[in-house]
CSV table of C-alpha atoms in Angstrom, one decimal:
chain,number,residue,atom,x,y,z
A,1,UNK,CA,-20.6,-6.0,2.2
A,2,UNK,CA,-22.3,-8.4,-0.2
A,3,UNK,CA,-24.3,-11.2,1.3
A,4,UNK,CA,-25.2,-13.7,-1.3
A,5,UNK,CA,-22.9,-15.5,-3.7
A,6,UNK,CA,-24.6,-14.1,-6.8
A,7,UNK,CA,-24.3,-10.5,-5.7
A,8,UNK,CA,-20.7,-11.1,-4.8
A,9,UNK,CA,-19.9,-12.4,-8.3
A,10,UNK,CA,-21.6,-9.5,-9.9
A,11,UNK,CA,-19.6,-7.1,-7.7
A,12,UNK,CA,-16.3,-8.8,-8.5
A,13,UNK,CA,-17.1,-8.7,-12.3
A,14,UNK,CA,-18.0,-5.1,-11.9
A,15,UNK,CA,-14.7,-4.3,-10.0
A,16,UNK,CA,-12.7,-6.2,-12.7
A,17,UNK,CA,-14.4,-4.2,-15.4
A,18,UNK,CA,-13.5,-1.0,-13.5
A,19,UNK,CA,-9.9,-2.1,-13.2
A,20,UNK,CA,-9.6,-2.9,-17.0
A,21,UNK,CA,-11.3,0.5,-17.7
A,22,UNK,CA,-8.6,2.1,-15.5
A,23,UNK,CA,-5.8,0.2,-17.5
A,24,UNK,CA,-7.2,1.6,-20.7
A,25,UNK,CA,-7.8,5.1,-19.3
A,26,UNK,CA,-4.2,5.4,-17.8
A,27,UNK,CA,-2.8,4.0,-21.1
A,28,UNK,CA,-4.4,6.8,-23.0
A,29,UNK,CA,-2.9,9.5,-20.8
A,30,UNK,CA,-0.2,11.7,-22.4
A,31,UNK,CA,2.8,13.0,-20.5
A,32,UNK,CA,2.4,16.4,-19.0
A,33,UNK,CA,5.6,18.1,-17.8
A,34,UNK,CA,3.6,20.7,-15.9
A,35,UNK,CA,2.5,17.9,-13.6
A,36,UNK,CA,6.1,16.4,-13.6
A,37,UNK,CA,5.0,13.6,-15.9
A,38,UNK,CA,7.7,13.5,-18.6
A,39,UNK,CA,7.8,11.6,-21.9
A,40,UNK,CA,9.4,8.2,-21.3
A,41,UNK,CA,10.4,4.9,-22.9
A,42,UNK,CA,7.1,4.3,-24.6
A,43,UNK,CA,6.7,7.8,-26.1
A,44,UNK,CA,10.3,7.9,-27.4
A,45,UNK,CA,10.1,4.5,-29.0
A,46,UNK,CA,6.7,5.2,-30.6
A,47,UNK,CA,7.6,8.7,-31.9
A,48,UNK,CA,11.2,9.8,-31.3
A,49,UNK,CA,11.2,12.8,-33.6
A,50,UNK,CA,8.3,14.6,-32.0
A,51,UNK,CA,10.1,14.7,-28.6
A,52,UNK,CA,13.4,16.1,-29.8
A,53,UNK,CA,14.3,19.1,-27.7
A,54,UNK,CA,11.9,18.0,-24.9
A,55,UNK,CA,12.8,17.0,-21.3
A,56,UNK,CA,12.4,13.3,-21.0
A,57,UNK,CA,12.9,10.5,-18.4
A,58,UNK,CA,14.1,7.3,-19.9
A,59,UNK,CA,15.6,4.1,-18.6
A,60,UNK,CA,17.4,1.1,-19.8
A,61,UNK,CA,20.2,-1.4,-19.5
A,62,UNK,CA,23.8,-0.1,-20.1
A,63,UNK,CA,24.9,-1.9,-23.3
A,64,UNK,CA,28.1,0.1,-23.8
A,65,UNK,CA,30.1,2.4,-21.6
A,66,UNK,CA,32.2,4.1,-24.3
A,67,UNK,CA,30.2,5.9,-25.5
A,68,UNK,CA,27.7,5.4,-22.8
A,69,UNK,CA,24.7,3.7,-24.4
A,70,UNK,CA,21.5,2.4,-22.9
A,71,UNK,CA,18.9,0.1,-24.5
A,72,UNK,CA,15.5,1.5,-24.0
A,73,UNK,CA,12.7,-1.1,-24.3
A,74,UNK,CA,9.0,-1.0,-24.8
A,75,UNK,CA,7.3,-4.3,-25.4
A,76,UNK,CA,9.3,-6.1,-28.0
A,77,UNK,CA,10.8,-2.9,-29.5
A,78,UNK,CA,14.1,-1.5,-28.4
A,79,UNK,CA,16.1,1.6,-29.2
A,80,UNK,CA,19.7,2.4,-28.4
A,81,UNK,CA,20.3,5.8,-26.9
A,82,UNK,CA,23.6,7.6,-26.3
A,83,UNK,CA,23.8,9.3,-23.0
A,84,UNK,CA,26.0,12.4,-22.8
A,85,UNK,CA,26.9,14.5,-19.8
A,86,UNK,CA,27.5,11.6,-17.3
A,87,UNK,CA,30.5,11.7,-15.0
A,88,UNK,CA,29.6,8.8,-12.8
A,89,UNK,CA,31.1,5.4,-13.5
A,90,UNK,CA,28.8,2.8,-14.9
A,91,UNK,CA,29.2,-0.8,-15.9
A,92,UNK,CA,27.7,-2.8,-18.7
A,93,UNK,CA,24.5,-4.5,-17.4
A,94,UNK,CA,23.7,-1.7,-14.9
A,95,UNK,CA,20.3,-0.1,-15.2
A,96,UNK,CA,20.3,3.6,-15.8
A,97,UNK,CA,17.5,6.1,-15.6
A,98,UNK,CA,18.2,9.4,-17.3
A,99,UNK,CA,16.4,12.7,-16.8
A,100,UNK,CA,17.5,15.1,-19.5
A,101,UNK,CA,17.0,16.6,-22.9
A,102,UNK,CA,16.4,14.5,-26.0
A,103,UNK,CA,18.7,15.4,-28.9
A,104,UNK,CA,18.8,14.4,-32.5
A,105,UNK,CA,20.8,11.3,-33.5
A,106,UNK,CA,19.5,9.2,-30.6
A,107,UNK,CA,21.2,11.1,-27.9
A,108,UNK,CA,19.9,12.3,-24.5
A,109,UNK,CA,21.9,14.9,-22.6
A,110,UNK,CA,21.6,14.0,-18.9
A,111,UNK,CA,20.7,16.5,-16.3
A,112,UNK,CA,20.5,13.8,-13.6
A,113,UNK,CA,20.8,10.1,-13.6
A,114,UNK,CA,20.1,7.1,-11.3
A,115,UNK,CA,22.3,4.0,-11.5
A,116,UNK,CA,21.0,0.6,-10.3
A,117,UNK,CA,23.9,-1.8,-10.2
A,118,UNK,CA,23.4,-5.1,-12.0
A,119,UNK,CA,24.1,-7.3,-9.0
A,120,UNK,CA,21.4,-5.5,-6.9
A,121,UNK,CA,18.7,-6.6,-9.3
A,122,UNK,CA,19.4,-10.3,-8.6
A,123,UNK,CA,19.2,-9.4,-4.9
A,124,UNK,CA,15.9,-7.6,-5.4
A,125,UNK,CA,14.3,-10.6,-7.2
A,126,UNK,CA,15.6,-13.1,-4.7
A,127,UNK,CA,14.3,-11.3,-1.6
A,128,UNK,CA,11.0,-10.4,-3.3
A,129,UNK,CA,10.5,-14.1,-4.0
A,130,UNK,CA,11.1,-14.9,-0.3
A,131,UNK,CA,8.6,-12.2,0.7
A,132,UNK,CA,6.0,-13.6,-1.7
A,133,UNK,CA,6.5,-17.1,-0.3
A,134,UNK,CA,6.2,-15.8,3.3
A,135,UNK,CA,2.9,-14.1,2.6
A,136,UNK,CA,1.6,-17.1,0.7
A,137,UNK,CA,2.6,-19.3,3.7
A,138,UNK,CA,0.7,-17.1,6.1
A,139,UNK,CA,-2.4,-16.9,4.0
A,140,UNK,CA,-2.6,-20.7,3.7
A,141,UNK,CA,-1.8,-21.1,7.4
A,142,UNK,CA,-4.4,-18.6,8.7
A,143,UNK,CA,-7.1,-18.3,6.1
A,144,UNK,CA,-9.2,-20.9,4.3
A,145,UNK,CA,-11.7,-21.1,1.4
A,146,UNK,CA,-15.1,-22.1,2.8
A,147,UNK,CA,-16.7,-24.1,0.0
A,148,UNK,CA,-20.2,-23.9,1.5
A,149,UNK,CA,-20.1,-20.1,1.9
A,150,UNK,CA,-17.9,-19.7,-1.2
A,151,UNK,CA,-15.8,-17.2,0.6
A,152,UNK,CA,-12.4,-16.7,2.4
A,153,UNK,CA,-12.5,-17.0,6.2
A,154,UNK,CA,-10.1,-17.0,9.1
A,155,UNK,CA,-9.1,-20.5,10.3
A,156,UNK,CA,-10.2,-21.2,13.9
A,157,UNK,CA,-6.7,-22.7,14.4
A,158,UNK,CA,-3.7,-21.7,12.3
A,159,UNK,CA,-2.1,-24.6,10.5
A,160,UNK,CA,1.2,-25.8,11.6
A,161,UNK,CA,4.3,-25.8,9.3
A,162,UNK,CA,3.9,-29.4,8.3
A,163,UNK,CA,0.2,-29.0,7.5
A,164,UNK,CA,0.9,-26.0,5.3
A,165,UNK,CA,3.6,-28.0,3.5
A,166,UNK,CA,1.2,-30.8,2.9
A,167,UNK,CA,-1.3,-28.4,1.4
A,168,UNK,CA,1.4,-27.0,-0.9
A,169,UNK,CA,2.3,-30.5,-1.9
A,170,UNK,CA,-1.3,-31.4,-2.5
A,171,UNK,CA,-1.8,-28.4,-4.8
A,172,UNK,CA,-4.2,-26.7,-2.3
A,173,UNK,CA,-6.6,-29.6,-2.9
A,174,UNK,CA,-7.3,-29.9,0.8
A,175,UNK,CA,-8.6,-26.2,1.0
B,1,UNK,CA,9.1,0.2,-6.2
B,2,UNK,CA,11.1,-1.0,-3.2
B,3,UNK,CA,11.7,-4.8,-3.0
B,4,UNK,CA,8.7,-6.8,-1.9
B,5,UNK,CA,10.5,-8.0,1.3
B,6,UNK,CA,10.8,-4.4,2.6
B,7,UNK,CA,7.1,-3.8,2.0
B,8,UNK,CA,6.0,-7.0,3.7
B,9,UNK,CA,8.3,-6.4,6.7
B,10,UNK,CA,7.1,-2.8,7.2
B,11,UNK,CA,3.5,-4.0,7.0
B,12,UNK,CA,4.2,-6.8,9.5
B,13,UNK,CA,5.8,-4.2,11.9
B,14,UNK,CA,3.0,-1.7,11.6
B,15,UNK,CA,0.4,-4.4,12.1
B,16,UNK,CA,2.1,-5.9,15.2
B,17,UNK,CA,2.5,-2.5,16.8
B,18,UNK,CA,-1.1,-1.7,16.1
B,19,UNK,CA,-2.1,-5.0,17.7
B,20,UNK,CA,-0.7,-3.8,21.0
B,21,UNK,CA,-3.2,-0.9,20.9
B,22,UNK,CA,-6.1,-2.8,19.2
B,23,UNK,CA,-6.3,-6.2,21.0
B,24,UNK,CA,-8.7,-7.7,18.4
B,25,UNK,CA,-5.9,-7.7,15.8
B,26,UNK,CA,-4.8,-11.3,15.5
B,27,UNK,CA,-2.3,-13.2,13.3
B,28,UNK,CA,-4.7,-13.5,10.4
B,29,UNK,CA,-5.3,-9.8,10.5
B,30,UNK,CA,-1.5,-9.1,10.4
B,31,UNK,CA,-1.4,-11.3,7.3
B,32,UNK,CA,-4.2,-9.2,5.7
B,33,UNK,CA,-2.0,-6.0,6.2
B,34,UNK,CA,0.9,-7.9,4.6
B,35,UNK,CA,-1.2,-8.9,1.7
B,36,UNK,CA,-2.3,-5.3,1.2
B,37,UNK,CA,1.3,-4.3,1.1
B,38,UNK,CA,1.9,-6.6,-1.9
B,39,UNK,CA,-1.1,-5.5,-4.0
B,40,UNK,CA,0.5,-2.5,-5.8
B,41,UNK,CA,3.2,-4.8,-7.1
B,42,UNK,CA,0.6,-6.7,-9.0
B,43,UNK,CA,1.9,-4.5,-11.8
B,44,UNK,CA,4.3,-7.4,-12.2
B,45,UNK,CA,1.5,-9.1,-14.2
B,46,UNK,CA,3.1,-7.2,-17.0
B,47,UNK,CA,5.8,-9.9,-17.1
B,48,UNK,CA,3.1,-12.3,-18.1
B,49,UNK,CA,0.9,-10.2,-20.3
B,50,UNK,CA,2.9,-7.3,-21.9
B,51,UNK,CA,0.9,-4.1,-22.0
B,52,UNK,CA,2.7,-3.2,-25.2
B,53,UNK,CA,1.2,-6.3,-26.9
B,54,UNK,CA,-2.3,-5.0,-25.9
B,55,UNK,CA,-1.4,-1.6,-27.3
B,56,UNK,CA,-0.3,-3.2,-30.6
B,57,UNK,CA,-3.9,-4.2,-31.2
B,58,UNK,CA,-4.9,-0.5,-30.9
B,59,UNK,CA,-6.1,-0.3,-27.3
B,60,UNK,CA,-4.1,2.1,-25.0
B,61,UNK,CA,-3.1,0.0,-22.0
B,62,UNK,CA,-1.1,0.3,-18.8
B,63,UNK,CA,-1.0,-1.7,-15.5
B,64,UNK,CA,0.2,1.4,-13.7
B,65,UNK,CA,-3.2,2.0,-12.1
B,66,UNK,CA,-2.5,-1.0,-9.8
B,67,UNK,CA,0.3,1.0,-8.4
B,68,UNK,CA,-1.8,4.1,-7.7
B,69,UNK,CA,-4.3,4.9,-5.0
B,70,UNK,CA,-7.4,4.3,-7.3
B,71,UNK,CA,-6.4,1.0,-8.9
B,72,UNK,CA,-5.0,-0.5,-5.7
B,73,UNK,CA,-8.3,0.4,-3.9
B,74,UNK,CA,-10.2,-1.5,-6.5
B,75,UNK,CA,-8.0,-4.6,-6.0
B,76,UNK,CA,-8.6,-4.2,-2.2
B,77,UNK,CA,-12.4,-4.2,-3.0
B,78,UNK,CA,-12.1,-7.4,-5.1
B,79,UNK,CA,-10.3,-9.3,-2.3
B,80,UNK,CA,-12.7,-7.9,0.4
B,81,UNK,CA,-15.6,-9.1,-1.6
B,82,UNK,CA,-14.1,-12.6,-1.7
B,83,UNK,CA,-14.0,-12.7,2.1
B,84,UNK,CA,-16.9,-13.8,4.3
B,85,UNK,CA,-19.2,-11.0,5.2
B,86,UNK,CA,-18.3,-11.1,8.9
B,87,UNK,CA,-14.6,-10.4,8.1
B,88,UNK,CA,-15.1,-8.2,5.0
B,89,UNK,CA,-15.1,-4.7,6.6
B,90,UNK,CA,-12.1,-5.3,8.8
B,91,UNK,CA,-10.2,-7.0,5.9
B,92,UNK,CA,-10.9,-4.0,3.7
B,93,UNK,CA,-9.4,-1.7,6.4
B,94,UNK,CA,-6.4,-3.9,7.0
B,95,UNK,CA,-5.7,-4.4,3.2
B,96,UNK,CA,-6.0,-0.6,2.8
B,97,UNK,CA,-3.5,0.0,5.6
B,98,UNK,CA,-1.0,-2.4,3.9
B,99,UNK,CA,-1.4,-0.7,0.5
B,100,UNK,CA,-1.0,2.8,2.0
B,101,UNK,CA,2.3,1.7,3.7
B,102,UNK,CA,3.4,0.4,0.2
B,103,UNK,CA,2.6,3.6,-1.6
B,104,UNK,CA,4.1,5.8,1.2
B,105,UNK,CA,7.4,3.8,1.1
B,106,UNK,CA,7.5,4.0,-2.7
B,107,UNK,CA,6.9,7.8,-2.7
B,108,UNK,CA,10.4,8.1,-1.0
B,109,UNK,CA,12.3,6.4,-3.7
B,110,UNK,CA,15.1,8.3,-5.6
B,111,UNK,CA,14.1,9.2,-9.1
B,112,UNK,CA,16.1,10.8,-11.9
B,113,UNK,CA,13.5,13.6,-12.3
B,114,UNK,CA,13.3,14.2,-8.5
B,115,UNK,CA,9.6,13.4,-8.8
B,116,UNK,CA,7.6,10.4,-7.9
B,117,UNK,CA,4.7,9.0,-9.9
B,118,UNK,CA,1.0,9.7,-10.0
B,119,UNK,CA,0.3,8.1,-6.6
B,120,UNK,CA,-3.1,9.8,-6.2
B,121,UNK,CA,-4.5,8.9,-9.6
B,122,UNK,CA,-7.3,9.1,-10.7
B,123,UNK,CA,-7.9,12.0,-8.3
B,124,UNK,CA,-4.8,13.7,-9.6
B,125,UNK,CA,-2.2,13.0,-12.2
B,126,UNK,CA,0.3,15.2,-10.4
B,127,UNK,CA,3.7,13.5,-9.7
B,128,UNK,CA,4.7,14.8,-6.3
B,129,UNK,CA,8.4,15.5,-5.5
B,130,UNK,CA,10.3,12.7,-3.8
B,131,UNK,CA,12.8,13.2,-1.0
B,132,UNK,CA,14.9,10.4,-2.7
B,133,UNK,CA,15.8,8.4,0.4
B,134,UNK,CA,16.7,5.1,-1.3
B,135,UNK,CA,16.9,3.1,-4.5
B,136,UNK,CA,14.5,0.2,-5.2
B,137,UNK,CA,17.5,-2.1,-5.5
B,138,UNK,CA,19.3,-0.9,-2.3
B,139,UNK,CA,19.8,-3.6,0.4
B,140,UNK,CA,19.7,-1.4,3.5
B,141,UNK,CA,15.9,-0.8,3.5
B,142,UNK,CA,15.2,-4.5,3.9
B,143,UNK,CA,17.9,-4.8,6.6
B,144,UNK,CA,16.4,-1.9,8.5
B,145,UNK,CA,12.8,-3.2,8.0
B,146,UNK,CA,14.0,-6.7,9.0
B,147,UNK,CA,15.6,-5.4,12.2
B,148,UNK,CA,12.4,-3.5,13.1
B,149,UNK,CA,10.2,-6.5,12.4
B,150,UNK,CA,12.5,-8.7,14.5
B,151,UNK,CA,12.4,-6.3,17.4
B,152,UNK,CA,8.6,-6.0,17.4
B,153,UNK,CA,8.3,-9.8,17.0
B,154,UNK,CA,10.5,-10.3,20.1
B,155,UNK,CA,8.6,-7.7,22.1
B,156,UNK,CA,5.3,-9.2,21.0
B,157,UNK,CA,6.1,-12.7,21.8
B,158,UNK,CA,7.7,-11.9,25.2
B,159,UNK,CA,5.8,-9.0,26.6
B,160,UNK,CA,2.4,-10.0,25.3
B,161,UNK,CA,3.1,-13.7,25.6
B,162,UNK,CA,0.9,-14.2,22.5
B,163,UNK,CA,1.7,-16.7,19.8
B,164,UNK,CA,2.3,-14.7,16.7
B,165,UNK,CA,3.0,-17.0,13.8
B,166,UNK,CA,6.0,-15.6,11.8
């Protein structure tokens, strides 16, 4: 692709700029129900009143089951929303996503909901951590940073478990 | 998004099966597919730098592009550029394969609206319907993916008598 180090650096800076540009571009997009993109947590917290009567898709932790209340978060701001029209059983701490109509008085009438049990979140984080470690292990074992070429390359011989561990312990100082 | 383990296991399975057809795919290439399958979840960077705090200074901001075709392809380009020229093209293809497997799996997740997210952004902001096969917090996708990965690993190490580092 790019042969010399300088060109590579320019390319990476350019790609990073494109990525940041995409972050800003996407952040400026407004919901469009015609494209199945409905107002969500961010829009409701930023301007609740202008979305009253609209179909919304919001999510949050269940903070009370009677009446069913979820805490919607965006950044450091939170909003408690009552959820009506739900027959399924929920527990405090579960995560609820609600598709429904936004009403006055901080209420959303649910058309459909998705419940994610609290305990399953712990499971998800634990197995995701295991996966991240597995991938990191394989990268260190099979790829290396060539300091002369200033590039990643495939090792001629994959490192053994003990060798990978010693690199982890040495804070990758052995490359 | 499904749990990361499911994504990585599916990527591993796909890469090993492909290595039976394309003999040049080695262990390091399998790893590249697995890395590609983790890239869309770089949106987790939001746990470190909250997009809302960027918006508070008046700039619209979202990490969601990383979890779309467009943004994920840019992250693939960044990594491919970091790789030595002789490996770059193949790394690009393998990372892309991994990220496509991630986006394909996530397009099947149950959502309250019955629609997925803008997977094809920036080409389209359309949120396609999802068949709603599983929840991101379900345990069975990782079990199923783990069983498949174990099967292909066993076949690969016995039939092909090739040392595939787990």
